PDB file of C-alpha atoms and ligand atoms in Angstrom:
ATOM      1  CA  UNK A 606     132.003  93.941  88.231  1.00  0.00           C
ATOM      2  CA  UNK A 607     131.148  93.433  91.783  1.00  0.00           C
ATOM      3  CA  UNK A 608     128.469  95.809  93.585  1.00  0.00           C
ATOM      4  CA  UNK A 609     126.930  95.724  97.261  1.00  0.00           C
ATOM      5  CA  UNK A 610     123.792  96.064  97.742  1.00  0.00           C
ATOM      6  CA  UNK A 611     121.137  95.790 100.739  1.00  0.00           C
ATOM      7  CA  UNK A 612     118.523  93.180 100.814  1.00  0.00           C
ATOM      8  CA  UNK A 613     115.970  93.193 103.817  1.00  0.00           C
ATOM      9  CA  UNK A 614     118.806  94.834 105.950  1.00  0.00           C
ATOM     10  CA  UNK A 615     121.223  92.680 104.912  1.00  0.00           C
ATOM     11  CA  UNK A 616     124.677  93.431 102.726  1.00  0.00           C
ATOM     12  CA  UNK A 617     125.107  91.188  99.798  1.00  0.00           C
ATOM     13  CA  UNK A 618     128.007  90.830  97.734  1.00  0.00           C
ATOM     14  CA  UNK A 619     126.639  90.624  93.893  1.00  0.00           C
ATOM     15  CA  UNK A 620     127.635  90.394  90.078  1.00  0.00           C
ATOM     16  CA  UNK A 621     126.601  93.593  88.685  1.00  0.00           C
ATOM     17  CA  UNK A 622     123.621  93.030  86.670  1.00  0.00           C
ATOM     18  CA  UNK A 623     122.142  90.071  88.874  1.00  0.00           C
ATOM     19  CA  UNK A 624     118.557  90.273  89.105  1.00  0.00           C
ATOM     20  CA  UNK A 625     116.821  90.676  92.570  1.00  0.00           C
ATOM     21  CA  UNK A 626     115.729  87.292  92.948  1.00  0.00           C
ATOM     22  CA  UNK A 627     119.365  85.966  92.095  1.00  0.00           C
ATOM     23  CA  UNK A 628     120.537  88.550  95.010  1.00  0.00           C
ATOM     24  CA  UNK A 629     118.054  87.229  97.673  1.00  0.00           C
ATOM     25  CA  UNK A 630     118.557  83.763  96.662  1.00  0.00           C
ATOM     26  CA  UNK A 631     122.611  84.132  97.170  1.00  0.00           C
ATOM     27  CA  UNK A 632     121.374  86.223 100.942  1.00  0.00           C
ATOM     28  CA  UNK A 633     119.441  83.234 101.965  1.00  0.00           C
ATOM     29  CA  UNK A 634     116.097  84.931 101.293  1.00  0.00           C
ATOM     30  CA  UNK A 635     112.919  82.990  99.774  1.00  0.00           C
ATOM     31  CA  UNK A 636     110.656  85.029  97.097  1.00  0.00           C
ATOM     32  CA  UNK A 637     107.588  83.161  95.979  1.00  0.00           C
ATOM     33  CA  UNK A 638     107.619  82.971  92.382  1.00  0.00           C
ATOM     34  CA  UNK A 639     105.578  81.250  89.813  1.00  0.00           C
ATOM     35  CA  UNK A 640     106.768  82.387  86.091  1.00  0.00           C
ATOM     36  CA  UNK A 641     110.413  81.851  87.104  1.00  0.00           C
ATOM     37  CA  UNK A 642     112.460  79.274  85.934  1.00  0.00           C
ATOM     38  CA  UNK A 643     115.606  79.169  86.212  1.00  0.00           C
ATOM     39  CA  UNK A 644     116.640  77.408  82.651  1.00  0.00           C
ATOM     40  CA  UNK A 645     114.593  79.945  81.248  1.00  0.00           C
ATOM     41  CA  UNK A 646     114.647  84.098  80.576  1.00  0.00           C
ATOM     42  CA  UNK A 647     113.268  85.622  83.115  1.00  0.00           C
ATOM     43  CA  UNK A 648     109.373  86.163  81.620  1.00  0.00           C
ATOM     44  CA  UNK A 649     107.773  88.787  84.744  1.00  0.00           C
ATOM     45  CA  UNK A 650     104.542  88.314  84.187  1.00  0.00           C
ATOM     46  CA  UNK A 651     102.969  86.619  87.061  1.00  0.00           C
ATOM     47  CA  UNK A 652     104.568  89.605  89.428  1.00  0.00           C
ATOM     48  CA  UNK A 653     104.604  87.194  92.421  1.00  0.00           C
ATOM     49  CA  UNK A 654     108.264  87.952  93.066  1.00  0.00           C
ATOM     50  CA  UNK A 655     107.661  91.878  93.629  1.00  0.00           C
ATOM     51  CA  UNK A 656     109.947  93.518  95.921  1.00  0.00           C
ATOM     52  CA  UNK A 657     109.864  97.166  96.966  1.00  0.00           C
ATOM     53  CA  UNK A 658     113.358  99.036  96.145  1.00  0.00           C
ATOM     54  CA  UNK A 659     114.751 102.030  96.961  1.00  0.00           C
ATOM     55  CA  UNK A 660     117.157 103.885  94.677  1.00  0.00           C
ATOM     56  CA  UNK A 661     118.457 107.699  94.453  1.00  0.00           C
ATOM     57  CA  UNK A 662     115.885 108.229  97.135  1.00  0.00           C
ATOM     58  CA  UNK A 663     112.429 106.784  95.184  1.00  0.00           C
ATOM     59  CA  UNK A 664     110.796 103.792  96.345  1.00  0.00           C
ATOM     60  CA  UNK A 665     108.666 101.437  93.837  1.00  0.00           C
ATOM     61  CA  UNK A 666     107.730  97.679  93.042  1.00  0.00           C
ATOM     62  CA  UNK A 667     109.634  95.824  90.895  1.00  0.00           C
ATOM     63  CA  UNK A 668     109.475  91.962  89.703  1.00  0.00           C
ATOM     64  CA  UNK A 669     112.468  90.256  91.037  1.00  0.00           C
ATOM     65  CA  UNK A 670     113.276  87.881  88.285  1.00  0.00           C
ATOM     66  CA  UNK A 671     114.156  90.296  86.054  1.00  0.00           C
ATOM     67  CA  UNK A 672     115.282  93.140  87.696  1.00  0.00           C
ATOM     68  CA  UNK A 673     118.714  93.885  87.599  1.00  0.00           C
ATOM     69  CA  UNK A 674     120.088  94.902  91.326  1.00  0.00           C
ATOM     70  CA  UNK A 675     122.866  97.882  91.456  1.00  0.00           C
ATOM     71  CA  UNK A 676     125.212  99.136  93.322  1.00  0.00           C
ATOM     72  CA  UNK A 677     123.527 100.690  96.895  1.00  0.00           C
ATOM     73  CA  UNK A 678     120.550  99.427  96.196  1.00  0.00           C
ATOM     74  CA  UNK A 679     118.117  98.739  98.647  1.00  0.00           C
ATOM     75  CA  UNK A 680     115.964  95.892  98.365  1.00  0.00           C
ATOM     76  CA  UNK A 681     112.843  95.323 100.742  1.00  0.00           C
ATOM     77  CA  UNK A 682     111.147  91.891 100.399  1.00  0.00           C
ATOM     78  CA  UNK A 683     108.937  91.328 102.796  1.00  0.00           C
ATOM     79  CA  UNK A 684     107.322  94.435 103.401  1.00  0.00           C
ATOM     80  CA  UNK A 685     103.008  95.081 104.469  1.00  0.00           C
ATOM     81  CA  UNK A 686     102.573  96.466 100.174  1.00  0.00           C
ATOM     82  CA  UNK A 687     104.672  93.212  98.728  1.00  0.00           C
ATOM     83  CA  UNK A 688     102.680  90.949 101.076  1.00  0.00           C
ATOM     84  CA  UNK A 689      99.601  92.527  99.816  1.00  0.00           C
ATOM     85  CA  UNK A 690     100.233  92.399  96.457  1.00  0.00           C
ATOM     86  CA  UNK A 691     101.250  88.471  96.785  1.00  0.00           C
ATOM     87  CA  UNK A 692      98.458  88.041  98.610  1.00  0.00           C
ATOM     88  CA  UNK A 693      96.063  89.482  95.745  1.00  0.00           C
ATOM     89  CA  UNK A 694      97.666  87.546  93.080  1.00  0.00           C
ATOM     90  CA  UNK A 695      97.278  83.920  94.757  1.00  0.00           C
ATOM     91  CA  UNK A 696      93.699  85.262  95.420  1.00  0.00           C
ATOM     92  CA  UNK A 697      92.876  85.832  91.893  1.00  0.00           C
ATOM     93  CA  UNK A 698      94.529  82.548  90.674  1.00  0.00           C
ATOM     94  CA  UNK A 699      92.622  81.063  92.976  1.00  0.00           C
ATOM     95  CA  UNK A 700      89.321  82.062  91.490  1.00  0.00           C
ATOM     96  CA  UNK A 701      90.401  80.931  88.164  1.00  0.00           C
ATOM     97  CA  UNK A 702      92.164  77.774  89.789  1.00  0.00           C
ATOM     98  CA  UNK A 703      90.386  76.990  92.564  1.00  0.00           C
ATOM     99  CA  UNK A 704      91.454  73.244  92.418  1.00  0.00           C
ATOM    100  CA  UNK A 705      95.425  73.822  91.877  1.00  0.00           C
ATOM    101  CA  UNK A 706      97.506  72.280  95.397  1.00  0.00           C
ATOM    102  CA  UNK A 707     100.484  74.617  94.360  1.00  0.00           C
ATOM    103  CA  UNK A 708      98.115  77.868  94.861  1.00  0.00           C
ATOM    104  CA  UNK A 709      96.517  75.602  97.519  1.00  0.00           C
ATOM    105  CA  UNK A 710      99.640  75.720  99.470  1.00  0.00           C
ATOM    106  CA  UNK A 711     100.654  79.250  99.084  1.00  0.00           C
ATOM    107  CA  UNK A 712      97.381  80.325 100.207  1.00  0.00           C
ATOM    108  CA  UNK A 713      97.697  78.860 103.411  1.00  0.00           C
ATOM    109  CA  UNK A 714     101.147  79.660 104.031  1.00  0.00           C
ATOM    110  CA  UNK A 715      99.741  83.744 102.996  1.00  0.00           C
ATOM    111  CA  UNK A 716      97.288  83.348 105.838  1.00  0.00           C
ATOM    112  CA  UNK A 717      94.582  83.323 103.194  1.00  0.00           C
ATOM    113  CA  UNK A 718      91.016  81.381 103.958  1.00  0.00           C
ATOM    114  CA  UNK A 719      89.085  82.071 101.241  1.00  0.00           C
ATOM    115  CA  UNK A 720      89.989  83.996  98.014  1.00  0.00           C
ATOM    116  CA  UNK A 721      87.951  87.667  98.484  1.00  0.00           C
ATOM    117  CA  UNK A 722      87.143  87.404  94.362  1.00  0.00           C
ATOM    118  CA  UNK A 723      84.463  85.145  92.898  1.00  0.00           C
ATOM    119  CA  UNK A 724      85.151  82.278  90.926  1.00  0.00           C
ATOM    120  CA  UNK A 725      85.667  82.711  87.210  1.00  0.00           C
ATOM    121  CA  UNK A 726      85.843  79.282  85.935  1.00  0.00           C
ATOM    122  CA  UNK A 727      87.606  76.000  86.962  1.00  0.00           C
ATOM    123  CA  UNK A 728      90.458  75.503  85.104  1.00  0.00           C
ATOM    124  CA  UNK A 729      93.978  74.195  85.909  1.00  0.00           C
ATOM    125  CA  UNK A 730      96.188  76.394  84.003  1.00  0.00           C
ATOM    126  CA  UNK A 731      97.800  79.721  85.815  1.00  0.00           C
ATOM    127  CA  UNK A 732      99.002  81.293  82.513  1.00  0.00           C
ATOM    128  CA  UNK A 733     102.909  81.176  83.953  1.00  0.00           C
ATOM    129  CA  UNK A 734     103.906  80.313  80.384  1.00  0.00           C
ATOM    130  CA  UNK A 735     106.512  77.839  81.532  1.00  0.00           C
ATOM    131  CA  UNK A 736     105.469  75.118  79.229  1.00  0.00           C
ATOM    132  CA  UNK A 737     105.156  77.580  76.144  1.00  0.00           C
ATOM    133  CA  UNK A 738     108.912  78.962  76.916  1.00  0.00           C
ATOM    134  CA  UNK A 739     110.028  76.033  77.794  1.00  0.00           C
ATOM    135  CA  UNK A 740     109.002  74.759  74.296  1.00  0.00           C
ATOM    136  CA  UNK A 741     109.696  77.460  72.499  1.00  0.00           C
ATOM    137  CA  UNK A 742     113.746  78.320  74.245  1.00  0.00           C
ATOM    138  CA  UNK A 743     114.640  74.966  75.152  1.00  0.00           C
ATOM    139  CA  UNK A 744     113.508  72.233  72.772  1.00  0.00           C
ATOM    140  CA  UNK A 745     113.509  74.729  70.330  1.00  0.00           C
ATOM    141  CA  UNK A 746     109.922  73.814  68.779  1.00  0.00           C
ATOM    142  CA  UNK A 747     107.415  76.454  69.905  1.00  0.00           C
ATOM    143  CA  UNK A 748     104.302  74.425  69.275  1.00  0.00           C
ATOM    144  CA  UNK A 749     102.425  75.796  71.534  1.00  0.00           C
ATOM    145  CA  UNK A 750     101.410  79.664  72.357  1.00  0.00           C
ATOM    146  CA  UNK A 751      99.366  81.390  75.251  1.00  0.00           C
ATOM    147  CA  UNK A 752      96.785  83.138  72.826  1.00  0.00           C
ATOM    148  CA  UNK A 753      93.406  85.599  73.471  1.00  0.00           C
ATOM    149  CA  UNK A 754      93.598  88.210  75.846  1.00  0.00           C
ATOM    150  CA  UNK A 755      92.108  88.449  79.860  1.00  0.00           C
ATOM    151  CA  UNK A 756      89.728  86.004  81.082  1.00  0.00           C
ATOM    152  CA  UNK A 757      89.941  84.339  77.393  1.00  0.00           C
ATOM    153  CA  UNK A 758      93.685  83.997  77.814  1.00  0.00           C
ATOM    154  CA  UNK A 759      95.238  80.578  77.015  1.00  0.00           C
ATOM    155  CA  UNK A 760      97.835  78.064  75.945  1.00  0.00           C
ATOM    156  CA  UNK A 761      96.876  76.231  72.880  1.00  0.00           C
ATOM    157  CA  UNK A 762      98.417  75.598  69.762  1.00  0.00           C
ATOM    158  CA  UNK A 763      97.876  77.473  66.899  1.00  0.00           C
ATOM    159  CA  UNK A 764      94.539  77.434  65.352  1.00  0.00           C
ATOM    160  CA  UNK A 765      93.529  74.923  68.098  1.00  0.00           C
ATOM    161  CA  UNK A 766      94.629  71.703  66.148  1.00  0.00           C
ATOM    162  CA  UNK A 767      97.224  69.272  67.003  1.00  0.00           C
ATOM    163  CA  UNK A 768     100.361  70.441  65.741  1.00  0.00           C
ATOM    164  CA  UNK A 769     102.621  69.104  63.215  1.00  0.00           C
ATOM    165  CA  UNK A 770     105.766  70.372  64.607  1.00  0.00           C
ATOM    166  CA  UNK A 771     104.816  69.165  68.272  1.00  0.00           C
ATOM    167  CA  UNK A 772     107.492  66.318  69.040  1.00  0.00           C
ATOM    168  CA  UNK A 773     106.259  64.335  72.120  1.00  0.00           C
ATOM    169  CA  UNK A 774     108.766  64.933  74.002  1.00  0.00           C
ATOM    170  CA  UNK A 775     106.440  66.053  77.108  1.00  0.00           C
ATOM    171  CA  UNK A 776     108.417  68.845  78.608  1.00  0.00           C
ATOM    172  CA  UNK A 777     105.495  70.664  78.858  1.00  0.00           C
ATOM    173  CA  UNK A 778     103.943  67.855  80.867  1.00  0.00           C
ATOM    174  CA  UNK A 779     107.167  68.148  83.520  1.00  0.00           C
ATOM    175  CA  UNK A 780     107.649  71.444  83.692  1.00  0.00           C
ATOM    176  CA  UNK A 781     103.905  72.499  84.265  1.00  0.00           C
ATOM    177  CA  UNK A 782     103.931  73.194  87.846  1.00  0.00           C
ATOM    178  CA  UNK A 783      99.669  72.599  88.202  1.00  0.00           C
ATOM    179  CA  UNK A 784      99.576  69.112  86.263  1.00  0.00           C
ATOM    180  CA  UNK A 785      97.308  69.989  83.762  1.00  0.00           C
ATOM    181  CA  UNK A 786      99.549  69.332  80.688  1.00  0.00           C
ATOM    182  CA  UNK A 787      98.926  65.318  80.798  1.00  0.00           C
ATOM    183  CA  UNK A 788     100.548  62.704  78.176  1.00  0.00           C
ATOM    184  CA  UNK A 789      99.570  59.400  78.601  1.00  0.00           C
ATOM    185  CA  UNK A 790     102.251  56.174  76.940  1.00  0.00           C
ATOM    186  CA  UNK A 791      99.378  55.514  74.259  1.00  0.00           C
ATOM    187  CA  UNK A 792      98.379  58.519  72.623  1.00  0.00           C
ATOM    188  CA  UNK A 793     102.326  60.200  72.734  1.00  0.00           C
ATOM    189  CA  UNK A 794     101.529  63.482  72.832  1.00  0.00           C
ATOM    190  CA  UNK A 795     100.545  66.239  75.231  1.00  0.00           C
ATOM    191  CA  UNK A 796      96.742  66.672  75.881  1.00  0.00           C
ATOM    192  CA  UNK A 797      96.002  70.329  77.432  1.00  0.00           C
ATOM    193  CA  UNK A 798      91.694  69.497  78.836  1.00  0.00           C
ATOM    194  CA  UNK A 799      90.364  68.456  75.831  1.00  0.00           C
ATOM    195  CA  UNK A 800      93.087  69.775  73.135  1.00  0.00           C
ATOM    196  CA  UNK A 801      95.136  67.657  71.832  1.00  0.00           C
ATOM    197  CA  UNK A 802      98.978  69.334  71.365  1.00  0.00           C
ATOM    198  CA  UNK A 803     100.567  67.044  68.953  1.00  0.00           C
ATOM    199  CA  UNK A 804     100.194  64.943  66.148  1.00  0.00           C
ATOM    200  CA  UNK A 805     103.229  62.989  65.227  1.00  0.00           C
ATOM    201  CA  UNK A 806     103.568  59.535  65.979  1.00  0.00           C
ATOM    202  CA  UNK A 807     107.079  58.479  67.250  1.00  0.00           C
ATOM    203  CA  UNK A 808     106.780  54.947  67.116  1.00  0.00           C
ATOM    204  CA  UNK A 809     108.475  53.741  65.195  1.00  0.00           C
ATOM    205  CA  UNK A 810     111.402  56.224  64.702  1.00  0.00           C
ATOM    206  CA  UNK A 811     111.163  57.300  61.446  1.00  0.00           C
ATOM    207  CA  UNK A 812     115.015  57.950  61.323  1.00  0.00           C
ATOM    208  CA  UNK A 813     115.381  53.776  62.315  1.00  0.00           C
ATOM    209  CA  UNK A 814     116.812  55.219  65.399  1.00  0.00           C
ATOM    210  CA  UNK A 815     119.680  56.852  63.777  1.00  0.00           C
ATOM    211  CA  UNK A 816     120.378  59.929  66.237  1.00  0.00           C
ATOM    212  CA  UNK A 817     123.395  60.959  64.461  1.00  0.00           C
ATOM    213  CA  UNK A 818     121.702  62.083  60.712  1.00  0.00           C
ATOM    214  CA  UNK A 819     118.083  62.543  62.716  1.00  0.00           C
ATOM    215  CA  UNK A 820     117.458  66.335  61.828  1.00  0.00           C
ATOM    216  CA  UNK A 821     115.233  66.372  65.221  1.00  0.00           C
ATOM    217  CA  UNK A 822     117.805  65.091  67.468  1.00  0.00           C
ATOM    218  CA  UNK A 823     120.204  67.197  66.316  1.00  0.00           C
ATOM    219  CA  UNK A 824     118.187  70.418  65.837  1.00  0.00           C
ATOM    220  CA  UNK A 825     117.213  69.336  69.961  1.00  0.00           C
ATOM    221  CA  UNK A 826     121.171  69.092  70.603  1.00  0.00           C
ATOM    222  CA  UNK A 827     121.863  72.004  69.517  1.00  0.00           C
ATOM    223  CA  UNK A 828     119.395  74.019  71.129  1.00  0.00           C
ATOM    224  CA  UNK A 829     120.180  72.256  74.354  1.00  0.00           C
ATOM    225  CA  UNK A 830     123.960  73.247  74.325  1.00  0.00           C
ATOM    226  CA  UNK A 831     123.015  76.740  73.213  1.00  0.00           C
ATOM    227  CA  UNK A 832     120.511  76.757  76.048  1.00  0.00           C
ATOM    228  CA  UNK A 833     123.023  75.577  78.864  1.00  0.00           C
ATOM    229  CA  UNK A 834     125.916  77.993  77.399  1.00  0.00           C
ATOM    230  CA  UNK A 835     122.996  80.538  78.176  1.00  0.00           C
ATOM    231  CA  UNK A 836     122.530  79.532  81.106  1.00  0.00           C
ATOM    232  CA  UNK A 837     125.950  79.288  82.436  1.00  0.00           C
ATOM    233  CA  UNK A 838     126.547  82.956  81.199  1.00  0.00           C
ATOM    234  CA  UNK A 839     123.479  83.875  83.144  1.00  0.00           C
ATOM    235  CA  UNK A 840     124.659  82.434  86.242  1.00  0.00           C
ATOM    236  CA  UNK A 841     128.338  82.670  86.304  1.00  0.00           C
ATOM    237  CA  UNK A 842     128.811  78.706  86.236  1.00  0.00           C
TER     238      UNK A 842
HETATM  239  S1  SF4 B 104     105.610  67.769  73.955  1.00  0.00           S
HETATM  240 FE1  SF4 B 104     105.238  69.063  72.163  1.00  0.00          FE
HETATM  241  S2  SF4 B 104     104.299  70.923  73.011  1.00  0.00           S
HETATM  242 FE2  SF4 B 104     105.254  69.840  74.740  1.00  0.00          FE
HETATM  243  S3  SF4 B 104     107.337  70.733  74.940  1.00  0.00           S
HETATM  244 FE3  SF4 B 104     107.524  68.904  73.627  1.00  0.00          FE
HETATM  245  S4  SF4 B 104     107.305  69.686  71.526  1.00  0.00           S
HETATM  246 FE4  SF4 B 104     106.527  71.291  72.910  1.00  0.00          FE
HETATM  247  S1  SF4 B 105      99.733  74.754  81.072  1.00  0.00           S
HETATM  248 FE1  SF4 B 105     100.911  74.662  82.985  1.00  0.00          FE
HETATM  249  S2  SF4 B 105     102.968  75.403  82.454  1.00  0.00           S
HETATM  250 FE2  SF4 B 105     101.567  76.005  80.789  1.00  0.00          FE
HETATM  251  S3  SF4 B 105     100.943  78.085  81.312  1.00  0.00           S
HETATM  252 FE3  SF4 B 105      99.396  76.697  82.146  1.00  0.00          FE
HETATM  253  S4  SF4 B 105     100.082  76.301  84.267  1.00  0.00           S
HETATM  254 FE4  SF4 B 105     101.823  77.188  83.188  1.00  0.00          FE
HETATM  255  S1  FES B 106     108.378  85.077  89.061  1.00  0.00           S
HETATM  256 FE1  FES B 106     108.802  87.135  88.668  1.00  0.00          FE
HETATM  257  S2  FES B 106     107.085  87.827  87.589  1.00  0.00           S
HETATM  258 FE2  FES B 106     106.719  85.707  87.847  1.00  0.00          FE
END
């Protein structure tokens, strides 16, 4: 069902049920985001995308991603409390990351000089959970978690040791949008710092490169077509 809403002023024509971010995207309108992906379920937790709305009268932040925009809806996205909020968050990824060029950049495009909050630790990883989902929905493995809570918070696999059901297939590497998933040609598996992700060696194939009756190719087939059927149901192509 189609529904009109208002996005900084301007009508757009939507799917009912289209998140926010989907809606400003189809206006022409950039939100930051850093959790979003768009092969992915919308996660929300880095709450860069946050938007002020208005419905039945009330006014309140949302997270874009995975809000769902209805009919009459107003959406503000650029307001002085969403820039103020975006501005915090880069601010305090920035004194965890200090050395990351993608929180580099938005800084400087905020207007930001130097992060207000002191520096926790330096560390590469912004906790967007891209290369656990990713994992996890999409090559259909889930070796690797974000465990521990706060400043403690993390991706590592569980228990800490190199995982047997890791399968080198570096997604986590690509997808990671700060570079600190590396996998280098000789040791074939992700390397997160110091921990090591997986543990299987692929060379040789231990199938003798028989795709066909290779339980992990298929199992990976599968999931892929279930993933893109997903995602063409989530975006109408
Ligand atoms: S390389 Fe291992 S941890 Fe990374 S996405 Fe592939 S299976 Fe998951
Ligand atoms: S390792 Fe990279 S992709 Fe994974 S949570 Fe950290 S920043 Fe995000
Ligand atoms: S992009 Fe929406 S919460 Fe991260």
């Amino acid at each position: 069902m189609k529904a009109l809403i208002i996005i900084d002023g301007q009508m757009v024509e939507i799917d009912q049920g289209t998140t926010l971010l989907q809606a400003a995207k189809k206006a022409g309108i950039f939100i930051p985001t850093l959790c979003y992906h768009e092969a992915l379920k919308p996660y929300g937790s880095c709450r860069l995308c946050m938007v002020e709305v208005v419905q039945n009268k009330q006014r309140r932040l949302v997270t874009s991603c995975n809000f769902p925009a209805e009919r009459g809806m107003e959406v503000y996205t650029d307001t002085e409390k969403v820039r103020g909020i975006r501005r915090m968050i880069v601010e305090l990824l920035l004194a965890r990351c200090p050395d990351v060029p993608l929180l580099k950049t938005m800084a400087r495009q905020m207007g930001i000089e130097a992060p207000r909050f002191k520096k926790i630790e330096a560390n590469e990883c912004i906790l967007c959970g891209l290369c656990v989902r990713f994992c996890e929905e999409v090559v259909g493995v889930g070796a690797i978690g974000l465990s521990n809570r706060g400043i403690n918070r993390e991706v590592a696999t569980p228990f800490k040791v190199a995982s047997d059901v890791c399968i080198g297939c570096g997604s986590c590497t690509y997808i990671c949008p700060t570079g600190c998933i590396e996998m280098t040609p000789d040791e074939k598996t992700p390397r997160l710092r110091t921990m090591k992700m997986g543990n299987r060696s692929l060379e040789p194939c231990p199938n003798n490169y028989e795709c066909d009756s290779c339980p992990t190719e298929q199992d990976f087939l599968k999931n892929m077509k279930r993933v893109i059927g997903e995602f063409r149901s989530r975006y109408g192509t």
